[in-house]
Coordinates of C-alpha atoms and ligand atoms in Angstrom, one line a residue:
X1 CA 15.2 -79.1 4.3
X2 CA 15.7 -76.3 6.8
X3 CA 17.9 -73.4 6.0
X4 CA 20.0 -73.2 9.0
X5 CA 20.4 -76.6 11.1
X6 CA 22.0 -77.1 14.3
X7 CA 22.4 -80.7 15.4
X8 CA 23.4 -81.9 18.9
X9 CA 25.7 -79.2 19.6
X10 CA 27.9 -79.1 22.6
X11 CA 30.2 -76.4 24.0
X12 CA 32.4 -77.3 27.1
X13 CA 34.8 -74.8 28.4
X14 CA 37.9 -76.0 30.3
X15 CA 41.2 -77.6 29.7
X16 CA 40.1 -81.0 28.4
X17 CA 36.4 -80.6 27.1
X18 CA 36.3 -84.0 25.4
X19 CA 37.1 -85.6 28.8
X20 CA 33.6 -84.5 30.1
X21 CA 31.6 -84.9 27.0
X22 CA 30.3 -88.3 27.8
X23 CA 29.1 -87.1 31.1
X24 CA 27.3 -84.2 29.4
X25 CA 25.8 -86.6 27.0
X26 CA 24.6 -88.8 29.7
X27 CA 22.6 -85.9 31.0
X28 CA 24.5 -85.3 34.2
X29 CA 23.8 -81.9 35.8
X30 CA 25.9 -78.9 34.7
X31 CA 26.6 -78.0 38.3
X32 CA 27.7 -81.5 39.2
X33 CA 30.1 -81.7 36.2
X34 CA 31.5 -78.3 37.2
X35 CA 32.0 -79.3 40.8
X36 CA 33.8 -82.6 39.9
X37 CA 35.9 -81.4 37.0
X38 CA 36.0 -77.7 36.8
X39 CA 34.5 -77.7 33.3
X40 CA 31.5 -75.5 32.1
X41 CA 29.1 -77.3 30.1
X42 CA 27.9 -74.1 28.5
X43 CA 25.7 -75.8 25.6
X44 CA 24.4 -79.3 25.8
X45 CA 22.8 -81.3 23.0
X46 CA 21.1 -78.3 21.4
X47 CA 19.4 -79.1 18.2
X48 CA 17.1 -76.8 16.1
X49 CA 16.3 -75.9 12.5
X50 CA 15.5 -72.5 11.2
X51 CA 13.6 -72.0 8.0
X52 CA 14.7 -69.4 5.3
X53 CA 13.1 -66.1 6.1
X54 CA 12.1 -67.4 9.7
X55 CA 12.6 -65.1 12.8
X56 CA 13.9 -67.5 15.3
X57 CA 14.4 -66.4 18.9
X58 CA 16.5 -68.0 21.6
X59 CA 15.4 -67.1 25.1
X60 CA 17.2 -67.8 28.3
X61 CA 18.4 -66.3 31.5
X62 CA 22.0 -65.1 31.9
X63 CA 24.5 -67.9 31.7
X64 CA 22.1 -70.2 29.9
X65 CA 24.4 -70.5 26.8
X66 CA 22.8 -68.1 24.5
X67 CA 25.7 -66.2 23.3
X68 CA 27.7 -69.5 23.0
X69 CA 25.3 -71.0 20.7
X70 CA 25.1 -67.9 18.5
X71 CA 28.8 -67.6 18.3
X72 CA 29.1 -71.1 17.4
X73 CA 26.9 -70.6 14.4
X74 CA 29.6 -68.4 12.8
X75 CA 32.4 -70.2 14.7
X76 CA 33.6 -67.4 16.8
X77 CA 33.5 -70.0 19.4
X78 CA 34.5 -73.6 18.2
X79 CA 31.9 -76.3 19.1
X80 CA 33.2 -79.2 21.2
X81 CA 30.9 -81.5 19.4
X82 CA 28.0 -81.4 16.9
X83 CA 27.1 -80.1 13.5
X84 CA 26.0 -76.8 12.0
X85 CA 25.0 -76.3 8.5
X86 CA 23.6 -73.4 6.5
X87 CA 21.8 -74.3 3.2
X88 CA 24.2 -76.9 1.5
X89 CA 27.3 -75.8 3.5
X90 CA 28.5 -77.6 6.5
X91 CA 29.8 -74.7 8.8
X92 CA 31.5 -77.0 11.2
X93 CA 33.6 -78.3 8.4
X94 CA 34.8 -75.2 6.8
X95 CA 38.5 -74.2 6.8
X96 CA 39.7 -70.8 7.8
X97 CA 39.5 -69.0 4.4
X98 CA 35.9 -70.6 3.7
X99 CA 34.9 -69.5 7.1
X100 CA 36.1 -66.0 6.4
X101 CA 34.1 -65.9 3.2
X102 CA 31.0 -67.2 5.1
X103 CA 31.2 -64.5 7.7
X104 CA 31.7 -61.9 5.1
X105 CA 29.0 -62.9 2.7
X106 CA 26.3 -65.0 4.3
X107 CA 26.2 -64.3 8.0
X108 CA 26.3 -61.1 9.8
X109 CA 26.1 -60.4 13.5
X110 CA 24.7 -57.6 15.6
X111 CA 25.8 -57.4 19.2
X112 CA 24.4 -55.8 22.3
X113 CA 27.0 -53.2 22.7
X114 CA 27.6 -52.6 19.1
X115 CA 31.1 -51.4 18.7
X116 CA 31.2 -48.5 16.4
X117 CA 34.6 -47.0 15.2
X118 CA 34.6 -43.7 17.0
X119 CA 36.8 -42.0 14.5
X120 CA 35.0 -43.0 11.5
X121 CA 31.4 -41.5 10.4
X122 CA 28.3 -43.3 10.6
X123 CA 28.4 -44.0 6.9
X124 CA 32.0 -45.4 7.0
X125 CA 31.0 -47.6 10.0
X126 CA 28.0 -48.9 7.9
X127 CA 30.3 -49.4 4.8
X128 CA 33.0 -51.1 6.8
X129 CA 31.6 -54.7 6.3
X130 CA 31.1 -54.1 2.7
X131 CA 34.8 -52.9 2.3
X132 CA 35.8 -56.1 3.9
X133 CA 33.7 -58.0 1.6
X134 CA 35.6 -56.3 -1.3
X135 CA 32.4 -54.4 -2.5
X136 CA 33.6 -51.6 -4.9
X137 CA 33.0 -48.0 -3.8
X138 CA 30.1 -46.9 -5.9
X139 CA 28.0 -50.0 -4.8
X140 CA 29.3 -49.5 -1.2
X141 CA 27.9 -45.9 -1.2
X142 CA 24.5 -47.0 -2.6
X143 CA 24.1 -49.9 -0.1
X144 CA 25.1 -47.9 2.7
X145 CA 22.6 -45.2 1.9
X146 CA 19.9 -47.7 1.5
X147 CA 20.8 -49.4 4.8
X148 CA 20.8 -46.1 6.7
X149 CA 17.4 -45.2 4.9
X150 CA 15.9 -48.4 6.1
X151 CA 16.7 -47.7 9.8
X152 CA 15.7 -44.2 9.5
X153 CA 19.1 -42.6 9.8
X154 CA 19.3 -41.0 6.3
X155 CA 21.0 -37.7 6.8
X156 CA 23.2 -39.0 9.5
X157 CA 26.0 -40.6 7.2
X158 CA 28.4 -37.8 7.9
X159 CA 28.0 -37.6 11.6
X160 CA 30.3 -39.4 14.2
X161 CA 29.1 -41.9 16.7
X162 CA 29.5 -39.8 19.7
X163 CA 26.8 -37.4 18.1
X164 CA 24.3 -40.3 18.4
X165 CA 22.0 -41.6 21.2
X166 CA 22.2 -45.2 22.4
X167 CA 19.2 -46.1 20.2
X168 CA 20.7 -44.4 17.2
X169 CA 24.0 -46.2 17.6
X170 CA 22.0 -49.6 17.8
X171 CA 20.2 -48.5 14.5
X172 CA 23.8 -48.1 12.9
X173 CA 24.5 -51.6 14.1
X174 CA 21.4 -52.9 12.5
X175 CA 22.1 -50.9 9.3
X176 CA 25.6 -52.4 9.1
X177 CA 24.0 -56.0 9.5
X178 CA 21.4 -55.2 6.7
X179 CA 23.9 -53.6 4.4
X180 CA 25.9 -56.7 3.8
X181 CA 22.8 -58.4 2.5
X182 CA 23.8 -61.5 4.4
X183 CA 21.2 -64.4 4.4
X184 CA 21.6 -64.8 8.1
X185 CA 21.4 -62.2 10.8
X186 CA 22.8 -63.2 14.2
X187 CA 21.6 -60.7 16.9
X188 CA 22.9 -61.1 20.3
X189 CA 20.6 -59.0 22.7
X190 CA 20.8 -56.1 20.4
X191 CA 18.3 -54.2 22.3
X192 CA 18.9 -55.0 25.9
X193 CA 20.7 -51.9 26.6
X194 CA 18.0 -49.6 25.4
X195 CA 15.4 -48.1 27.5
X196 CA 11.9 -49.5 27.2
X197 CA 10.4 -46.9 24.8
X198 CA 13.4 -47.0 22.3
X199 CA 13.6 -50.8 22.6
X200 CA 9.9 -51.0 21.5
X201 CA 10.5 -48.7 18.7
X202 CA 13.5 -50.8 17.6
X203 CA 11.4 -54.0 17.9
X204 CA 8.9 -52.3 15.6
X205 CA 11.4 -51.3 13.2
X206 CA 13.1 -54.7 13.2
X207 CA 9.5 -56.3 12.5
X208 CA 8.8 -53.9 9.7
X209 CA 12.2 -54.4 8.0
X210 CA 11.8 -58.2 8.4
X211 CA 8.5 -58.0 6.5
X212 CA 10.2 -56.5 3.5
X213 CA 13.5 -58.2 3.7
X214 CA 12.8 -61.7 4.7
X215 CA 16.3 -62.4 6.2
X216 CA 16.7 -65.5 8.2
X217 CA 17.2 -64.2 11.9
X218 CA 18.5 -65.8 15.0
X219 CA 17.8 -63.4 17.7
X220 CA 18.8 -63.6 21.3
X221 CA 16.9 -62.3 24.3
X222 CA 16.4 -62.9 28.0
X223 CA 13.0 -61.3 27.8
X224 CA 10.1 -63.5 26.9
X225 CA 7.8 -60.6 26.0
X226 CA 10.5 -59.6 23.5
X227 CA 10.7 -63.0 22.2
X228 CA 7.0 -63.3 21.8
X229 CA 6.8 -60.0 20.0
X230 CA 9.4 -60.8 17.6
X231 CA 9.8 -64.5 17.1
X232 CA 8.0 -66.7 14.6
X233 CA 9.3 -69.5 17.1
X234 CA 11.1 -69.4 20.2
X235 CA 13.7 -71.8 21.8
X236 CA 13.6 -71.8 25.5
X237 CA 17.0 -72.5 26.9
X238 CA 18.0 -73.5 30.5
X239 CA 21.4 -74.4 31.7
X240 CA 22.7 -74.9 28.1
X241 CA 19.7 -77.1 27.1
X242 CA 16.7 -76.4 24.9
X243 CA 13.6 -77.1 27.1
X244 CA 11.0 -76.2 24.6
X245 CA 10.6 -74.9 20.9
X246 CA 7.4 -73.6 19.7
X247 CA 5.6 -70.4 18.5
X248 CA 4.6 -67.9 21.2
X249 CA 1.0 -69.1 21.5
X250 CA 2.0 -72.7 21.6
X251 CA 4.3 -72.0 24.5
X252 CA 1.8 -69.8 26.3
X253 CA -0.9 -72.5 25.9
X254 CA 1.3 -75.5 26.7
X255 CA 4.5 -74.8 28.7
X256 CA 6.7 -77.8 28.5
X257 CA 7.5 -77.7 32.3
X258 CA 7.6 -75.6 35.5
X259 CA 10.5 -73.7 34.4
X260 CA 8.7 -72.4 31.2
X261 CA 5.5 -71.8 33.0
X262 CA 7.3 -69.5 35.5
X263 CA 8.3 -67.2 32.5
X264 CA 5.0 -67.6 30.9
X265 CA 3.3 -66.1 34.0
X266 CA 4.8 -62.7 33.3
X267 CA 3.9 -62.7 29.7
X268 CA 1.5 -60.0 28.4
X269 CA -0.8 -62.6 26.8
X270 CA -3.0 -60.1 25.2
X271 CA -0.2 -59.3 22.7
X272 CA 0.6 -62.9 21.9
X273 CA -2.8 -64.5 21.7
X274 CA -4.7 -63.6 18.4
X275 CA -8.3 -63.3 17.2
X276 CA -7.8 -66.4 15.3
X277 CA -7.2 -68.4 18.4
X278 CA -10.0 -66.8 20.4
X279 CA -12.6 -67.1 17.7
X280 CA -15.4 -69.6 17.4
X281 CA -17.9 -70.3 14.7
X282 CA -20.9 -68.1 14.7
X283 CA -23.9 -69.7 16.1
X284 CA -25.8 -68.9 12.9
X285 CA -25.7 -66.6 10.0
X286 CA -28.4 -65.3 7.7
X287 CA -28.7 -64.4 4.0
X288 CA -30.3 -61.2 2.6
X289 CA -33.3 -63.2 1.4
X290 CA -34.2 -64.4 4.8
X291 CA -37.4 -62.8 6.3
X292 CA -37.2 -60.2 9.0
X293 CA -39.6 -62.2 11.2
X294 CA -37.6 -65.4 11.0
X295 CA -34.3 -63.6 12.0
X296 CA -36.0 -61.6 14.8
X297 CA -37.6 -64.8 16.2
X298 CA -34.2 -66.5 16.2
X299 CA -32.6 -63.5 18.0
X300 CA -35.3 -63.5 20.5
X301 CA -34.9 -67.1 21.1
X302 CA -31.0 -66.8 21.6
X303 CA -31.4 -63.5 23.5
X304 CA -29.1 -62.0 21.0
X305 CA -29.5 -58.4 19.6
X306 CA -28.0 -59.0 16.1
X307 CA -26.6 -61.4 13.5
X308 CA -24.3 -61.4 10.6
X309 CA -25.8 -61.5 7.1
X310 CA -23.5 -63.1 4.3
X311 CA -23.6 -63.3 0.5
X312 CA -23.2 -66.7 -1.2
X313 CA -19.4 -66.7 -0.8
X314 CA -19.5 -66.2 2.8
X315 CA -18.6 -62.4 2.8
X316 CA -20.2 -60.2 5.3
X317 CA -23.0 -57.9 3.9
X318 CA -23.9 -56.4 7.1
X319 CA -25.7 -56.8 10.4
X320 CA -29.4 -57.6 11.0
X321 CA -30.1 -55.8 14.4
X322 CA -33.2 -56.4 16.3
X323 CA -34.6 -52.8 16.3
X324 CA -34.2 -52.5 12.4
X325 CA -35.8 -55.9 11.9
X326 CA -38.8 -54.8 13.9
X327 CA -39.1 -51.6 11.7
X328 CA -38.9 -53.9 8.7
X329 CA -41.6 -56.1 9.9
X330 CA -43.8 -53.1 10.8
X331 CA -43.5 -51.7 7.1
X332 CA -44.0 -55.1 5.6
X333 CA -40.5 -55.9 4.2
X334 CA -40.3 -59.5 2.8
X335 CA -36.6 -59.9 3.3
X336 CA -33.9 -58.3 5.3
X337 CA -31.8 -57.0 2.4
X338 CA -32.8 -53.4 2.9
X339 CA -32.3 -53.4 6.7
X340 CA -28.7 -54.4 7.0
X341 CA -26.3 -52.0 8.8
X342 CA -22.6 -51.8 9.4
X343 CA -22.7 -52.0 12.9
X344 CA -19.8 -54.3 13.4
X345 CA -16.0 -54.5 13.8
X346 CA -14.0 -56.8 11.5
X347 CA -10.3 -57.9 12.2
X348 CA -8.1 -60.4 10.7
X349 CA -7.0 -63.7 12.3
X350 CA -3.5 -62.3 13.4
X351 CA -4.8 -59.4 15.2
X352 CA -3.5 -59.6 18.9
X353 CA -6.3 -59.7 21.5
X354 CA -4.9 -56.4 23.0
X355 CA -6.1 -54.5 20.0
X356 CA -9.6 -56.3 20.1
X357 CA -10.3 -54.8 23.5
X358 CA -10.9 -51.5 21.8
X359 CA -13.5 -53.0 19.4
X360 CA -15.3 -55.0 21.9
X361 CA -17.3 -51.9 22.8
X362 CA -21.1 -52.2 22.3
X363 CA -22.0 -53.7 19.0
X364 CA -24.9 -55.8 18.7
X365 CA -22.8 -58.6 17.4
X366 CA -19.4 -60.1 18.4
X367 CA -16.3 -59.0 16.6
X368 CA -16.0 -60.6 13.2
X369 CA -12.8 -62.4 12.1
X370 CA -12.6 -62.1 8.4
X371 CA -10.0 -63.2 5.8
X372 CA -8.6 -60.8 3.2
X373 CA -11.7 -61.1 0.9
X374 CA -14.1 -60.3 3.7
X375 CA -15.2 -63.8 4.3
X376 CA -16.3 -64.4 7.8
X377 CA -14.2 -67.0 9.5
X378 CA -15.3 -66.8 13.0
X379 CA -16.5 -64.4 15.8
X380 CA -15.0 -63.3 19.1
X381 CA -17.9 -62.7 21.5
X382 CA -17.0 -60.1 24.1
X383 CA -17.2 -62.5 27.0
X384 CA -15.0 -64.8 25.4
X385 CA -12.4 -62.1 24.7
X386 CA -12.6 -61.0 28.3
X387 CA -12.3 -64.4 29.5
X388 CA -9.3 -65.2 27.3
X389 CA -7.5 -62.1 28.6
X390 CA -8.1 -62.6 32.2
X391 CA -7.4 -66.4 32.4
X392 CA -4.5 -67.6 34.4
X393 CA -4.4 -70.6 32.2
X394 CA -4.9 -69.7 28.6
X395 CA -7.9 -71.8 27.5
X396 CA -9.1 -70.4 24.2
X397 CA -10.2 -73.9 23.0
X398 CA -13.4 -74.1 24.9
Ligands
ATP1 N1 35.3 -68.2 27.3 C1 34.6 -68.9 28.3 N2 35.3 -69.7 29.2 C2 34.7 -70.2 30.4 N3 33.4 -70.2 30.5 C3 32.6 -69.4 29.7 C4 33.2 -68.8 28.6 N4 32.2 -68.3 27.8 C5 31.0 -68.6 28.5 N5 31.3 -69.4 29.6 C6 30.2 -69.8 30.6 O1 29.3 -70.6 29.8 C7 28.1 -70.3 30.2 C8 27.2 -69.8 29.1 O2 27.7 -68.5 28.9 P1 26.9 -67.6 27.8 O3 27.7 -66.2 27.6 O4 26.7 -68.3 26.5 O5 25.6 -67.3 28.4 P2 24.5 -66.2 27.9 O6 23.1 -67.0 28.0 O7 24.8 -65.6 26.7 O8 24.4 -65.2 29.2 P3 24.1 -63.6 29.3 O9 22.6 -63.5 29.1 O10 24.7 -63.2 30.5 O11 24.8 -63.0 28.0 C9 28.1 -69.5 31.4 O12 28.3 -70.2 32.6 C10 29.6 -68.8 31.1 O13 30.2 -68.5 32.5
MG2 MG1 25.2 -63.6 26.1

């Protein structure tokens, strides 16, 4: 069972939302409903489930309903219809006091324009949420210090917000979200107002934190590159409806419709596609007991310059390269065990293709994709890498 579940959620703005619910359910266009009735169908039949510890991104253009969805999750906006549950709690059934507890303890929210209290110090701003939760002072101080440390603002606790840059203020917002130790972090375009360099820094920071903290995150953005960088999965939203949910590579490879394709065209695919997706099985590998003549003959036949040599567990021992093999034959070596060299690059499956470009230099063998024990899982030939990076359509399955 998923951790956070959103089922068939609707939000209609206007004087009599229920009166147009049937039309929205029947799939009538948002613009038609608005023209006829003056009601705005902000969110229409949205269903998704987020696993504990997952980084889930909702991506869509301005007005597509992103903020409305995220605000319904903690019921800052009341759904017109549908069900939201967290773990074993049905959020849509909670009364006011229960809801307050949920917001204080289990769900915290970070906004785009994070409102800091100007007359309180950075530390007091971070501690605020904890005070509301009724956390006692010593504990508050400790968690505040930890959260500020996490976001790289140790030493700033006694400063005031107007002494901070935009990026630093946003870090305070993040620290406040983290300090509450809530299970779920709702983040509504937290980095959109930042300039690109700082924004990237904040993305890196958040990814690093998430690797340690494993919070469940629902993150909103209108930037598909940001979505692809951050999200374990992405929901693509259009006019209040989800048009596709998938991992970044899935969406890149298989956009559900024209609308998604038009976004995908702008994505830096080299940062989304990974070595694991571009790799293929090596044509052949050798063992250290093979003879230099046999290996060299095979290389000559294939028009290759080198081959991987593996131990009995499939781990890479080294590379047998043509020139060394020839030397070995000349001096009468029986096997290739003394001829192996380290002339190769090894990466793990999840390495983005962008990072492979630097390795693809001029080794005699393709890039090796290895697991954490050094077992060869596949190879990425240079031409294949370049093809994957340059393709209009992403075809790494060939
Ligand atoms: N309180 C409201 N009353 C009436 N209409 C609203 C209200 N809040 C949002 N809307 C409308 O609902 C639709 C979805 O708005 P929402 O703010 O969720 O979009 P968004 O995807 O977050 O956009 P942005 O990227 O600009 O933040 C829009 O058409 C918006 O005008
Ligand atoms: Mg919004």
